[in-house]
Each structure stands twice: as structure tokens, then as C-alpha cells.
Tab-separated table of C-alpha atoms in Angstrom:
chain	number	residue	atom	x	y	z
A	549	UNK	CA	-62.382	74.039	-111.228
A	550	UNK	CA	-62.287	76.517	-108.456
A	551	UNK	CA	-60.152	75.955	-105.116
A	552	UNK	CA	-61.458	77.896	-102.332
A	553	UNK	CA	-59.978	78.361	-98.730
A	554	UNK	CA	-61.285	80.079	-95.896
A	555	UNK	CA	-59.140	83.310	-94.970
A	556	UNK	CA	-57.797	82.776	-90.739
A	557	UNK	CA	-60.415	80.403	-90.738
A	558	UNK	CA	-58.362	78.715	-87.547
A	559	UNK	CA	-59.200	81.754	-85.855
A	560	UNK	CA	-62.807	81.425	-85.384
A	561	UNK	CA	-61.988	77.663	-84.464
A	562	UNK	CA	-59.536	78.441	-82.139
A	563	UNK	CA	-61.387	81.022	-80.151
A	564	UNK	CA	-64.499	79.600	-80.125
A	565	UNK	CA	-64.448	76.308	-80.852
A	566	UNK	CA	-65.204	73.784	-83.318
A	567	UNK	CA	-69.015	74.129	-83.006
A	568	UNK	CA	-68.790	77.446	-84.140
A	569	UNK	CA	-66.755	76.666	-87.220
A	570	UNK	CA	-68.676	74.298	-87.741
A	571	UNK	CA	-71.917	76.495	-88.521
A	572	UNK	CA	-69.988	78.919	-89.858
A	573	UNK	CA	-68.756	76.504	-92.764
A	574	UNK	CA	-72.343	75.435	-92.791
A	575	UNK	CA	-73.846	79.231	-93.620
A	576	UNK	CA	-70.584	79.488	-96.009
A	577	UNK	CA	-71.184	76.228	-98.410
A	578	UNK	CA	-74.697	77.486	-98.487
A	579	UNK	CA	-73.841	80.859	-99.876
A	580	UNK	CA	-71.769	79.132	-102.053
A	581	UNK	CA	-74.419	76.635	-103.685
A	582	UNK	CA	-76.625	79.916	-104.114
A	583	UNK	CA	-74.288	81.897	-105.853
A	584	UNK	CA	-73.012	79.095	-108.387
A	585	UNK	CA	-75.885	77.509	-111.290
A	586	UNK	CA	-77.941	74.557	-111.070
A	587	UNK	CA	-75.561	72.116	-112.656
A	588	UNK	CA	-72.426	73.342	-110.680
A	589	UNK	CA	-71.331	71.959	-107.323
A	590	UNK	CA	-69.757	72.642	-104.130
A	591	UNK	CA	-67.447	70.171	-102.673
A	592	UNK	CA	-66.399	70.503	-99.140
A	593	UNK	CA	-62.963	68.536	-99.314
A	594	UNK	CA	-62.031	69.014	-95.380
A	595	UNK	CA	-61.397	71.892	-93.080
A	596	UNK	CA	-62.115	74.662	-94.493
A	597	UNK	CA	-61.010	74.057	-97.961
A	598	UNK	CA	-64.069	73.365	-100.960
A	599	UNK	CA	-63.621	72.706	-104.321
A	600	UNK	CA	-66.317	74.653	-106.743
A	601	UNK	CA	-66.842	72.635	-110.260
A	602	UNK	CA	-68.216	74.863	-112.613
A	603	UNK	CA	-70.000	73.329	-115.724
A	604	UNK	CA	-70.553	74.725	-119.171
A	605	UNK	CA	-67.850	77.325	-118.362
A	606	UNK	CA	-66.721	78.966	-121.273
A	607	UNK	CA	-62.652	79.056	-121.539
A	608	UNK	CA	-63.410	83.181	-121.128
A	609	UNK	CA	-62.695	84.604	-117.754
A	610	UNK	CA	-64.920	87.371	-117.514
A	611	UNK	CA	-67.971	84.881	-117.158
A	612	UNK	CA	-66.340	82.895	-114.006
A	613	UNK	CA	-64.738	86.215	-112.472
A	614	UNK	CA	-68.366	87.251	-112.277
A	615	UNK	CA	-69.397	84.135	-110.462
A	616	UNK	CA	-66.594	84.551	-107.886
A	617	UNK	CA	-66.715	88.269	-107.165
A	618	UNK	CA	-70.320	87.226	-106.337
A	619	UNK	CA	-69.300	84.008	-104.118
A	620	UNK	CA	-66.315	86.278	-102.578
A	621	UNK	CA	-69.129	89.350	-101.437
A	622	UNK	CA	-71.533	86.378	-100.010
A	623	UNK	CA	-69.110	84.850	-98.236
A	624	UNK	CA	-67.919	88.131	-96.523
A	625	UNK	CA	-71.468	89.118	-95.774
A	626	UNK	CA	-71.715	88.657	-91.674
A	627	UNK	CA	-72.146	85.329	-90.044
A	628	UNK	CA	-74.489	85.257	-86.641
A	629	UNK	CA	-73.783	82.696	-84.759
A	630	UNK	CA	-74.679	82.404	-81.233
A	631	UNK	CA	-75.537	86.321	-80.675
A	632	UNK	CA	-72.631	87.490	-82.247
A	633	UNK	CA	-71.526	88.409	-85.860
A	634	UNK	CA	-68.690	87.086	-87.913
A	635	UNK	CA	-67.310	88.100	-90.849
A	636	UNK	CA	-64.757	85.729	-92.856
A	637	UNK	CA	-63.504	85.727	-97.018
A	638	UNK	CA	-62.240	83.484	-98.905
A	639	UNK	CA	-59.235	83.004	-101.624
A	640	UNK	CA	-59.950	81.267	-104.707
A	641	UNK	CA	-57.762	79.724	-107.684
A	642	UNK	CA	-59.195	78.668	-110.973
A	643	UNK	CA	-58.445	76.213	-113.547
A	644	UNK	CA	-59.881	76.071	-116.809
A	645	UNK	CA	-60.805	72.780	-118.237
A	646	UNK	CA	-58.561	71.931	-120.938
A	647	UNK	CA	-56.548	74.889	-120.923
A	648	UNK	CA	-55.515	74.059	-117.485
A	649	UNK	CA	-55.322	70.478	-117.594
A	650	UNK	CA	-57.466	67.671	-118.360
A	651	UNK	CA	-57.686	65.651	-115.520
A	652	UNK	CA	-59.401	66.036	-111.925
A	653	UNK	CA	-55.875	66.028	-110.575
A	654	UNK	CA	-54.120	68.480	-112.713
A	655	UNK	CA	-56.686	70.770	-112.566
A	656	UNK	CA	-56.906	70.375	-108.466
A	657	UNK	CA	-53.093	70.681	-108.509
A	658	UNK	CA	-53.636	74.397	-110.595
A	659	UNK	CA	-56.378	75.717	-109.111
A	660	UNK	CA	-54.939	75.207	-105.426
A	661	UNK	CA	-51.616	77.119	-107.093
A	662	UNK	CA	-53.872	79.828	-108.012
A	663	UNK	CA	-55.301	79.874	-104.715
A	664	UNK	CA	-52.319	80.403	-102.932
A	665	UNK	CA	-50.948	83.443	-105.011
A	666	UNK	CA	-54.622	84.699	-103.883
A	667	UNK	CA	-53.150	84.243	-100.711
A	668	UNK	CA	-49.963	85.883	-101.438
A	669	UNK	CA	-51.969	88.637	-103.346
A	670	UNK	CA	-53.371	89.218	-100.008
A	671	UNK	CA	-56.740	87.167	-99.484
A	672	UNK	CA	-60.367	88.173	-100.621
A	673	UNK	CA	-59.492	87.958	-103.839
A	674	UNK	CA	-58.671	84.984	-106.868
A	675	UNK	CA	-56.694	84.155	-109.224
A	676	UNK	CA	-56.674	82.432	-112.197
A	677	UNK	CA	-53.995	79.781	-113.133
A	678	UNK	CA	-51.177	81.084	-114.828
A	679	UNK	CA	-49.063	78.640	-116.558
A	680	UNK	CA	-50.345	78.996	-120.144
């Protein structure tokens, strides 16, 4: 399981309004979908905070710190919206099913831990859970 937030995501809101965010997050989830496989998903869960469920993921990192360097150049590729060009990234904590935990809520609980010492780290990055 993969938390992702937006980085200053507020920002664009705030300056230009919720339209705008609003197609942003639209062009974002859809880079998202493209850069994850077929039987993976990407969850919106509110604002600008998604939850990426990656399937057959093997309990080796290398694999799913492919998939998110990917996801993290996508999303930092420029947005146009309404004549002008955006650029946003994204931090991202992971949790490994079962090393991690082995419920939805456990894992949520470590990925979004990861996520925010991403944040820490200084955003436009990830990191995975550490409590092994």
C-alpha cells in the first residue's frame, strides 16, 4: 500500500481556485493509473491525498521503488490548465503487505507514517515504512 499526498497542493487551490485543483487532481490520478499495472489501483481518498494498492508486489523494494520514481517524474511533469503551466510532486509512504501489517488499517496507518518522513525528508521523494 502506497500513501500519496500532493506537495503545497493548497497552493494551487488557494490561488486559483478549486476548479483548478480540481483538474489538476484529475490530470494527476490519471498519470497515476498509467504508471501503476493493470491489476493495481488508485484510490482518491479526499483532497489531495490517494492511496495506490499495488498487487502481486513482491516483499523486495527495488521492484515498487521503480514504480514510484516513475509515478513521482509523471506527476512532476507540467500541468496546463487554463493557458498556463503547473508543476506539482508528490510524497509517498509504502507498506508492505505482511511485513507491514496485515490489515487495510495497519497498513494505511504505516504507509501515511512513511509518507510524512517523505515530507520531513523534504517532498518529491518516498519512503518506505520503517518499523521492522
Amino acid at each position: 500500500m502506497v500513501s500519496v499526498d500532493l506537495d503545497n497542493f493548497k497552493t494551487v487551490n488557494d490561488s486559483l481556485g478549486h476548479t483548478a485543483g480540481d483538474k489538476l487532481l484529475k490530470v494527476v490520478a490519471d498519470r497515476m493509473a498509467i504508471c501503476v499495472g493493470h491489476n493495481d489501483m488508485v484510490v482518491r481518498l479526499g483532497g489531495d491525498e490517494f492511496v495506490l494498492l499495488l498487487a502481486a508486489q513482491p516483499a523486495d523494494r527495488a521492484p515498487i521503488a521503480h514504480v514510484l520514481t516513475k509515478l513521482g517524474a509523471a506527476v512532476a511533469e507540467p500541468v496546463p490548465i487554463d493557458g498556463m503551466n503547473f508543476r506539482i510532486s508528490c510524497s509517498m509512504g509504502v507498506a508492505i503487505y505482511p511485513l507491514d501489517g496485515t490489515d487495510p488499517e495497519t497498513l494505511l496507518l504505516h504507509a501515511d507514517s512513511a509518507m510524512y518522513q517523505a515530507k520531513d525528508a523534504g517532498r518529491a521523494t518516498f519512503r518506505f515504512c520503517e518499523r521492522r
